[in-house]
Coordinates of C-alpha atoms in Angstrom, one line a residue:
M222 CA 125.5 144.0 85.4
L223 CA 122.5 142.6 87.1
S224 CA 121.4 146.0 88.5
R225 CA 121.8 147.5 85.0
Y226 CA 119.6 144.8 83.6
H227 CA 116.9 145.5 86.1
L228 CA 117.0 149.2 85.1
M229 CA 116.4 148.1 81.5
G230 CA 113.5 145.9 82.7
F231 CA 111.9 148.7 84.7
A232 CA 112.2 150.9 81.7
G233 CA 110.3 148.3 79.7
L234 CA 107.7 148.1 82.5
S235 CA 107.2 151.9 82.4
L236 CA 106.9 151.8 78.6
F237 CA 104.0 149.4 78.7
G238 CA 102.5 151.3 81.6
G239 CA 102.4 154.4 79.3
L240 CA 100.9 152.4 76.5
L241 CA 98.1 151.1 78.7
A242 CA 97.3 154.4 80.2
H243 CA 94.8 155.3 77.4
P244 CA 92.6 152.2 76.8
A245 CA 89.1 151.1 74.5
L246 CA 86.0 149.1 74.8
A247 CA 83.5 147.0 72.7
Q248 CA 80.0 145.9 73.6
N249 CA 80.7 142.3 72.6
Q250 CA 81.6 139.4 75.0
P251 CA 85.1 139.8 76.4
S252 CA 88.0 137.8 75.0
V253 CA 90.7 137.5 77.7
P254 CA 94.2 136.0 77.5
A255 CA 94.6 132.6 79.2
A256 CA 96.5 134.2 82.1
A257 CA 93.4 136.3 82.9
Q258 CA 90.4 133.9 82.4
S259 CA 89.7 133.2 86.1
I260 CA 87.2 135.6 87.5
G261 CA 86.4 136.6 91.0
L262 CA 87.9 135.8 94.4
V263 CA 89.9 132.7 95.0
S264 CA 90.2 132.0 98.8
D265 CA 91.7 135.2 100.1
S266 CA 93.4 136.3 96.9
L267 CA 92.3 138.3 93.9
T268 CA 92.6 136.9 90.4
L269 CA 92.8 139.3 87.5
G270 CA 89.1 139.2 87.0
G271 CA 88.4 139.8 90.7
T272 CA 90.9 142.6 90.8
L273 CA 89.3 144.4 87.8
Q274 CA 85.8 144.0 89.2
A275 CA 86.8 145.2 92.6
V276 CA 88.5 148.2 91.1
L277 CA 85.4 149.1 88.9
D278 CA 83.1 148.7 91.9
A279 CA 85.2 150.8 94.3
N280 CA 86.9 153.6 92.4
P281 CA 85.3 157.0 92.8
S282 CA 86.4 158.3 89.4
L283 CA 83.6 156.2 87.8
T284 CA 81.1 157.8 90.2
N285 CA 82.2 161.2 88.9
L286 CA 81.6 160.2 85.3
T287 CA 78.3 158.6 86.2
E288 CA 77.1 161.8 87.9
L289 CA 78.2 163.9 84.9
S290 CA 76.1 161.6 82.7
N291 CA 73.1 162.1 85.1
A292 CA 73.6 165.9 84.9
A293 CA 73.5 165.7 81.1
S294 CA 70.3 163.6 81.2
S295 CA 68.8 166.2 83.5
R296 CA 69.7 169.0 81.0
L297 CA 68.0 167.0 78.3
T298 CA 64.7 166.8 80.3
Q299 CA 65.0 170.5 81.0
T300 CA 65.2 171.2 77.3
Q301 CA 62.3 168.9 76.5
S302 CA 60.1 170.8 78.9
G303 CA 60.1 173.7 76.4
F304 CA 57.4 171.7 74.5
L305 CA 55.1 171.7 77.5
P306 CA 52.8 174.4 78.8
Q307 CA 54.1 176.6 81.6
I308 CA 51.6 177.3 84.4
T309 CA 52.3 179.8 87.2
G310 CA 50.3 180.8 90.2
T311 CA 50.7 184.4 91.6
A312 CA 49.3 186.2 94.6
T313 CA 50.0 189.9 95.1
Y314 CA 49.2 192.4 97.7
T315 CA 49.9 196.1 97.1
R316 CA 49.3 199.1 99.5
I317 CA 48.8 202.5 97.8
D318 CA 48.8 205.8 99.6
P319 CA 47.5 208.2 98.7
V320 CA 44.8 207.4 96.2
V321 CA 42.7 209.7 94.0
K322 CA 39.5 210.8 95.6
I323 CA 36.8 213.2 94.3
A324 CA 34.2 214.8 96.6
L325 CA 30.6 214.4 95.3
P326 CA 28.6 217.6 95.0
G327 CA 26.1 218.0 97.7
S328 CA 27.4 215.0 99.6
T329 CA 29.9 214.2 102.3
E330 CA 30.9 211.1 100.4
Q331 CA 34.0 210.9 98.2
L332 CA 34.5 209.0 95.0
Q333 CA 37.6 206.8 95.2
F334 CA 39.0 205.4 91.9
A335 CA 41.5 202.9 93.4
P336 CA 41.6 201.0 96.7
N337 CA 44.3 201.5 99.2
N338 CA 44.7 197.7 99.6
N339 CA 45.0 195.9 96.3
Y340 CA 44.7 192.1 96.0
D341 CA 45.4 190.0 92.9
F342 CA 45.3 186.2 92.7
H343 CA 45.6 184.5 89.4
V344 CA 46.9 181.5 87.5
T345 CA 48.7 182.0 84.2
A346 CA 49.2 179.4 81.5
Q347 CA 51.5 179.9 78.6
Y348 CA 52.2 177.7 75.6
L349 CA 54.7 178.1 72.8
L350 CA 52.9 177.3 69.5
T351 CA 56.0 177.4 67.4
D352 CA 59.5 178.6 67.5
F353 CA 60.3 177.3 64.0
G354 CA 62.5 174.5 65.2
K355 CA 64.7 176.3 67.7
N356 CA 63.7 174.2 70.7
A357 CA 63.8 171.0 68.7
A358 CA 67.3 171.8 67.7
S359 CA 68.2 172.4 71.3
V360 CA 66.7 169.0 72.3
R361 CA 68.8 167.2 69.6
L362 CA 71.9 169.0 70.9
A363 CA 71.2 167.9 74.5
E364 CA 70.6 164.3 73.3
S365 CA 74.0 164.3 71.7
Q366 CA 75.6 165.6 74.9
V367 CA 74.0 162.7 76.8
K368 CA 75.4 160.2 74.4
T369 CA 78.9 161.8 74.8
A370 CA 78.6 161.6 78.6
Q371 CA 77.6 157.9 78.4
D372 CA 80.5 157.1 76.0
N373 CA 82.8 158.9 78.5
I374 CA 81.7 156.4 81.2
I375 CA 82.7 153.5 78.8
V376 CA 86.1 155.1 78.2
G377 CA 86.6 155.7 81.9
R378 CA 85.8 152.1 82.8
R379 CA 88.2 150.9 80.1
D380 CA 91.0 153.2 81.2
L381 CA 90.6 152.1 84.8
A382 CA 90.4 148.4 84.0
F383 CA 93.5 148.5 81.9
S384 CA 95.4 150.5 84.5
A385 CA 94.4 147.9 87.1
A386 CA 95.5 145.1 84.8
Q387 CA 98.9 146.7 84.4
V388 CA 99.4 147.0 88.1
Y389 CA 98.2 143.4 88.6
Y390 CA 100.8 142.1 86.1
N391 CA 103.4 144.4 87.5
I392 CA 103.0 142.7 90.9
L393 CA 103.3 139.2 89.2
F394 CA 106.4 140.4 87.4
M395 CA 108.0 141.7 90.6
R396 CA 107.2 138.4 92.4
E397 CA 108.8 136.4 89.5
S398 CA 111.9 138.6 89.6
I399 CA 112.2 138.2 93.3
R400 CA 112.0 134.4 92.8
V401 CA 114.8 134.6 90.3
Q402 CA 116.9 136.6 92.8
D403 CA 116.1 134.0 95.5
Q404 CA 117.4 131.3 93.2
Q405 CA 120.6 133.1 92.5
I406 CA 121.2 133.9 96.1
A407 CA 120.6 130.3 97.1
S408 CA 122.9 129.0 94.4
L409 CA 125.6 131.5 95.4
Q410 CA 125.3 130.6 99.0
A411 CA 125.6 126.9 98.2
H412 CA 128.7 127.7 96.1
R413 CA 130.1 129.8 99.0
N414 CA 129.7 126.9 101.4
E415 CA 131.6 124.6 99.0
M416 CA 134.3 127.1 98.7
Q417 CA 134.5 127.5 102.5
K418 CA 135.1 123.8 102.7
R419 CA 137.9 124.1 100.1
V420 CA 139.5 126.9 102.1
E421 CA 139.4 124.8 105.2
A422 CA 141.0 121.9 103.2
G423 CA 143.7 124.3 102.0
V424 CA 142.9 123.9 98.3
S425 CA 141.4 127.4 97.9
T426 CA 142.1 130.9 99.1
R427 CA 140.0 133.1 101.3
F428 CA 139.9 135.6 98.5
D429 CA 137.5 133.4 96.5
V430 CA 135.1 133.3 99.5
T431 CA 135.2 137.1 99.9
T432 CA 134.5 137.6 96.2
T433 CA 131.5 135.3 96.4
D434 CA 130.2 137.2 99.5
V435 CA 130.4 140.4 97.4
R436 CA 128.2 138.8 94.7
I437 CA 125.7 137.6 97.3
T438 CA 125.4 141.1 98.7
Q439 CA 124.9 142.5 95.3
A440 CA 122.1 140.0 94.6
E441 CA 120.5 140.8 98.0
N442 CA 120.6 144.5 97.2
T443 CA 118.8 143.8 93.9
K444 CA 116.2 141.8 95.7
L445 CA 115.6 144.7 98.1
D446 CA 115.0 147.0 95.1
L447 CA 112.5 144.5 93.7
Q448 CA 110.8 144.2 97.0
N449 CA 110.4 148.0 97.2
Q450 CA 109.0 148.0 93.7
L451 CA 106.5 145.3 94.7
R452 CA 105.4 147.3 97.7
N453 CA 104.9 150.4 95.6
Q454 CA 102.7 148.4 93.2
Q455 CA 100.7 147.1 96.1
V456 CA 100.1 150.7 97.2
Q457 CA 99.0 151.6 93.7
L458 CA 96.5 148.7 93.6
A459 CA 95.2 149.7 97.0
R460 CA 94.6 153.2 95.7
F461 CA 92.6 151.8 92.7
L462 CA 90.6 149.7 95.2
H463 CA 89.9 152.9 97.2
K464 CA 91.5 151.3 100.3
P465 CA 94.1 152.7 102.7
S466 CA 97.5 152.7 101.0
Q467 CA 99.1 150.7 103.8
V468 CA 96.8 147.7 103.0
D469 CA 98.6 144.9 101.1
V470 CA 96.0 143.5 98.7
P471 CA 96.5 139.8 98.1
V472 CA 96.9 138.9 94.4
K473 CA 96.8 135.4 93.0
G474 CA 98.6 134.1 89.9
R475 CA 101.9 133.8 88.1
L476 CA 103.1 135.0 84.8
T477 CA 102.4 132.5 82.0
Y478 CA 103.2 132.6 78.4
E479 CA 100.2 132.0 76.1
P480 CA 100.9 133.0 72.5
Q481 CA 98.0 133.8 70.2
P482 CA 97.7 134.2 66.4
V483 CA 97.1 137.8 65.3
S484 CA 95.8 139.1 62.0
L485 CA 96.7 142.8 61.5
E486 CA 93.9 143.5 59.0
A487 CA 91.3 141.8 61.2
E488 CA 92.4 143.8 64.2
L489 CA 92.4 147.1 62.3
T490 CA 88.8 146.4 61.2
K491 CA 87.8 145.5 64.8
A492 CA 89.4 148.7 66.1
A493 CA 87.6 150.9 63.5
E494 CA 84.2 149.5 64.7
N495 CA 84.7 149.2 68.4
R496 CA 87.1 151.9 69.7
P497 CA 85.1 154.3 71.9
E498 CA 87.5 157.2 70.9
V499 CA 86.0 156.9 67.4
K500 CA 82.5 157.1 68.9
L501 CA 83.5 160.1 71.1
A502 CA 85.0 161.9 68.1
R503 CA 81.8 161.3 66.0
D504 CA 79.8 162.4 69.0
A505 CA 81.8 165.7 69.1
E506 CA 81.3 166.1 65.3
Q507 CA 77.5 165.6 65.6
T508 CA 77.4 167.9 68.6
A509 CA 79.2 170.7 66.7
A510 CA 76.8 170.2 63.8
L511 CA 73.8 170.4 66.1
Q512 CA 75.2 173.5 67.8
A513 CA 75.4 175.1 64.4
K514 CA 71.8 174.3 63.8
V515 CA 70.8 175.9 67.1
V516 CA 72.7 179.1 66.1
E517 CA 71.0 179.2 62.7
K518 CA 67.5 179.0 64.2
S519 CA 68.2 181.4 67.2
D520 CA 67.1 184.5 65.2
L521 CA 63.8 183.0 64.0
P522 CA 60.4 184.3 65.4
T523 CA 58.4 182.7 68.2
L524 CA 54.7 182.5 68.5
G525 CA 52.9 181.8 71.7
I526 CA 49.6 182.1 73.5
G527 CA 48.7 182.6 77.1
A528 CA 45.7 182.8 79.4
Q529 CA 45.2 184.1 82.9
A530 CA 42.3 183.6 85.3
G531 CA 41.9 184.8 88.9
G532 CA 40.5 187.4 91.2
K533 CA 41.4 191.0 92.1
N534 CA 39.9 194.1 93.5
G535 CA 40.1 197.7 92.3
Y536 CA 37.3 197.6 89.7
I537 CA 35.2 200.8 89.4
L538 CA 32.0 201.3 91.4
P539 CA 30.0 200.3 93.1
D540 CA 32.6 198.6 95.4
I541 CA 36.2 198.9 94.5
D542 CA 37.3 196.7 97.4
R543 CA 35.3 193.7 96.2
I544 CA 37.4 190.9 94.7
R545 CA 36.0 189.9 91.3
F546 CA 36.8 187.0 89.0
N547 CA 38.6 188.0 85.8
T548 CA 40.3 186.4 82.8
V549 CA 42.9 187.5 80.3
G550 CA 43.9 186.0 77.0
V551 CA 47.0 186.9 74.9
A552 CA 48.7 185.9 71.7
Q553 CA 52.3 187.1 71.1
L554 CA 54.6 187.0 68.1
S555 CA 58.2 188.0 68.7
V556 CA 60.4 188.7 65.7
P557 CA 64.1 189.5 66.1
I558 CA 64.9 192.5 64.0
Y559 CA 68.5 193.5 64.7
D560 CA 71.1 192.0 67.0
G561 CA 74.2 193.9 66.0
G562 CA 75.5 191.1 63.8
R563 CA 75.9 188.7 66.7
N564 CA 74.1 185.8 65.1
K565 CA 76.2 186.0 62.0
K566 CA 79.4 185.9 64.0
Q567 CA 78.0 182.9 66.0
R568 CA 77.4 181.1 62.7
V569 CA 81.0 181.6 61.7
E570 CA 82.2 180.2 65.0
A571 CA 79.8 177.2 64.8
Q572 CA 81.1 176.3 61.4
A573 CA 84.7 176.5 62.5
N574 CA 83.8 174.1 65.4
V575 CA 82.3 171.7 62.9
R576 CA 85.4 171.7 60.8
A577 CA 87.6 171.2 63.9
A578 CA 85.5 168.3 65.1
S579 CA 85.8 166.7 61.6
A580 CA 89.6 167.0 61.7
R581 CA 89.7 165.5 65.2
T582 CA 87.8 162.5 64.0
Q583 CA 90.2 161.9 61.1
D584 CA 93.2 162.3 63.5
T585 CA 91.6 159.8 66.0
Q586 CA 91.1 157.2 63.3
E587 CA 94.8 157.5 62.2
Q588 CA 95.9 157.3 65.8
I589 CA 93.9 154.1 66.3
R590 CA 95.4 152.5 63.3
A591 CA 98.8 153.3 64.6
D592 CA 97.9 151.9 68.1
V593 CA 96.9 148.6 66.5
R594 CA 100.1 148.3 64.5
Q595 CA 102.3 149.2 67.5
A596 CA 100.5 146.6 69.6
V597 CA 101.0 143.9 67.0
N598 CA 104.6 144.8 66.6
N599 CA 105.2 144.7 70.4
M600 CA 103.6 141.2 70.5
E601 CA 105.7 139.9 67.6
F602 CA 109.0 141.2 69.1
S603 CA 108.1 140.0 72.6
Q604 CA 107.5 136.6 71.1
A605 CA 110.9 136.6 69.5
R606 CA 112.6 137.8 72.7
Y607 CA 110.9 135.0 74.7
E608 CA 112.3 132.4 72.3
N609 CA 115.7 134.0 72.5
A610 CA 115.5 134.1 76.3
L611 CA 114.7 130.4 76.5
Q612 CA 117.9 129.8 74.5
Q613 CA 119.8 132.1 76.8
V614 CA 118.6 130.2 79.9
R615 CA 119.6 126.8 78.3
Q616 CA 123.0 128.2 77.4
A617 CA 123.6 129.9 80.7
T618 CA 122.6 126.8 82.6
E619 CA 125.0 124.7 80.6
A620 CA 127.8 127.3 81.0
L621 CA 127.3 127.3 84.8
T622 CA 127.5 123.5 85.0
K623 CA 130.7 123.5 83.0
A624 CA 132.2 126.4 85.1
K625 CA 131.4 124.6 88.3
S626 CA 132.9 121.4 86.9
R627 CA 136.1 123.1 85.8
Y628 CA 136.4 124.9 89.1
S629 CA 136.0 121.6 91.0
N630 CA 138.7 120.0 88.9
G631 CA 141.1 122.9 89.5
V632 CA 141.2 124.1 85.8
G633 CA 138.7 127.0 86.2
S634 CA 138.5 130.1 88.4
N635 CA 135.9 131.2 90.9
L636 CA 135.2 134.3 88.8
D637 CA 134.1 132.1 86.0
V638 CA 131.5 130.4 88.3
L639 CA 130.3 133.8 89.6
D640 CA 130.0 135.2 86.1
A641 CA 128.0 132.1 85.0
E642 CA 125.7 132.5 88.0
T643 CA 125.1 136.2 87.0
Q644 CA 124.4 135.3 83.4
L645 CA 121.9 132.6 84.4
A646 CA 120.0 135.1 86.6
Q647 CA 120.0 137.6 83.8
S648 CA 118.7 135.0 81.4
R649 CA 115.9 134.1 83.7
L650 CA 115.0 137.7 84.3
A651 CA 115.0 138.2 80.5
R652 CA 112.6 135.3 80.2
A653 CA 110.3 136.8 82.8
Q654 CA 110.5 140.2 81.2
A655 CA 109.6 138.7 77.8
V656 CA 106.5 137.0 79.3
Y657 CA 105.5 140.2 81.1
N658 CA 105.9 142.3 77.9
Y659 CA 104.0 139.8 75.8
T660 CA 101.1 139.5 78.3
L661 CA 100.8 143.3 78.5
G662 CA 101.1 143.4 74.7
Q663 CA 97.9 141.2 74.6
Y664 CA 96.1 143.7 76.7
Q665 CA 97.5 146.6 74.7
L666 CA 96.1 145.0 71.6
R667 CA 92.7 144.6 73.2
R668 CA 92.9 148.2 74.2
A669 CA 93.8 149.2 70.7
T670 CA 90.9 147.2 69.2
G671 CA 88.3 148.4 71.7
E672 CA 87.8 145.0 73.4
Q673 CA 86.8 144.9 77.0
I674 CA 88.5 142.6 79.5
W675 CA 85.9 142.5 82.2
Q676 CA 82.4 141.0 82.4

């Protein structure tokens, strides 16, 4: 029965792990459950705050998001450069053979119309006078993409922080479960010693000692399973900290039960304002609208001017090899006439993207409201289970005391004592599970409302 209970507990642990795998963030000062208010390193152990900060400082996934944001900012500056003049320097050498030559009448000289060696050095300046808003639309689109990249960093930090918080509390829960197993094993061993004395005194049979040994072995097997789970969580935390997986990261703290009042309507309002998923959805909606604007303006004319100054040879007589200073000025109007209907089809695609982004925003808002309701429900039921677990512990403790008394007086069986020991261990584990679930429920609610848990 004890092993079955642990399987149920691990299922609950996995459930909350899934719930915390997609977290949210607000720009306000963090509000943290009492179990997580200590920040930083304490002696050689990490508190929750120290764990989160170390993970955020060390994990390379945030570096990836930061560099993607830098790339988006670079694309923005590239787009903005379209408003500035473009200046180019060019140097060209060309060898031509043969060239046209005409013999002059009555002379041995020949008239050459182009040099064999041609040199051209010039500087060209170009400036776009107007493109009727095309480049401006591209700049606004790039600005929207930068905002999206920055919001992705916020979401990435939140996801990583909540995953680290989950692993942190998984470790505390495993430790608490191991302590419960240690208590059960110690109690069973003490009971076994008493039974051994009764066997030696001839008032009990060896069968009772053997039955107790079986229960002790079962409890030790369960403890081994818990120790394996604890080690796996340590490996996961080391990965978050970007350390070798064999490193056991010291974690400080114990599970504590700190209930808090919750207003569903207030949390729903907070979530609507703070969840970064809403911001990302609106970013996508704005980006789609700006992309449609870019498409609409892509078939408009462009008007630009240019100037060129430099030196070249090849001018007609008297010396075609002499390099002379020259200038060129130009004004150019480009008007798209026919593109095979491509722009029209691009507009249809862009408008479809706008509608899709709008639908995603609506779906995101509905999902956020569901997340808040689920988090509040989980906290309420975890509270009820905690109160029930407290009662179970009291009842199981009383039942064990009575079972031992009855057995000592010869009116009860050893099996009654062993069952009572198992029930007490299960009740203590249920209490630890309820505290664990409620604590993670607090962070699930903060995730659902977009509240950050690190400073």
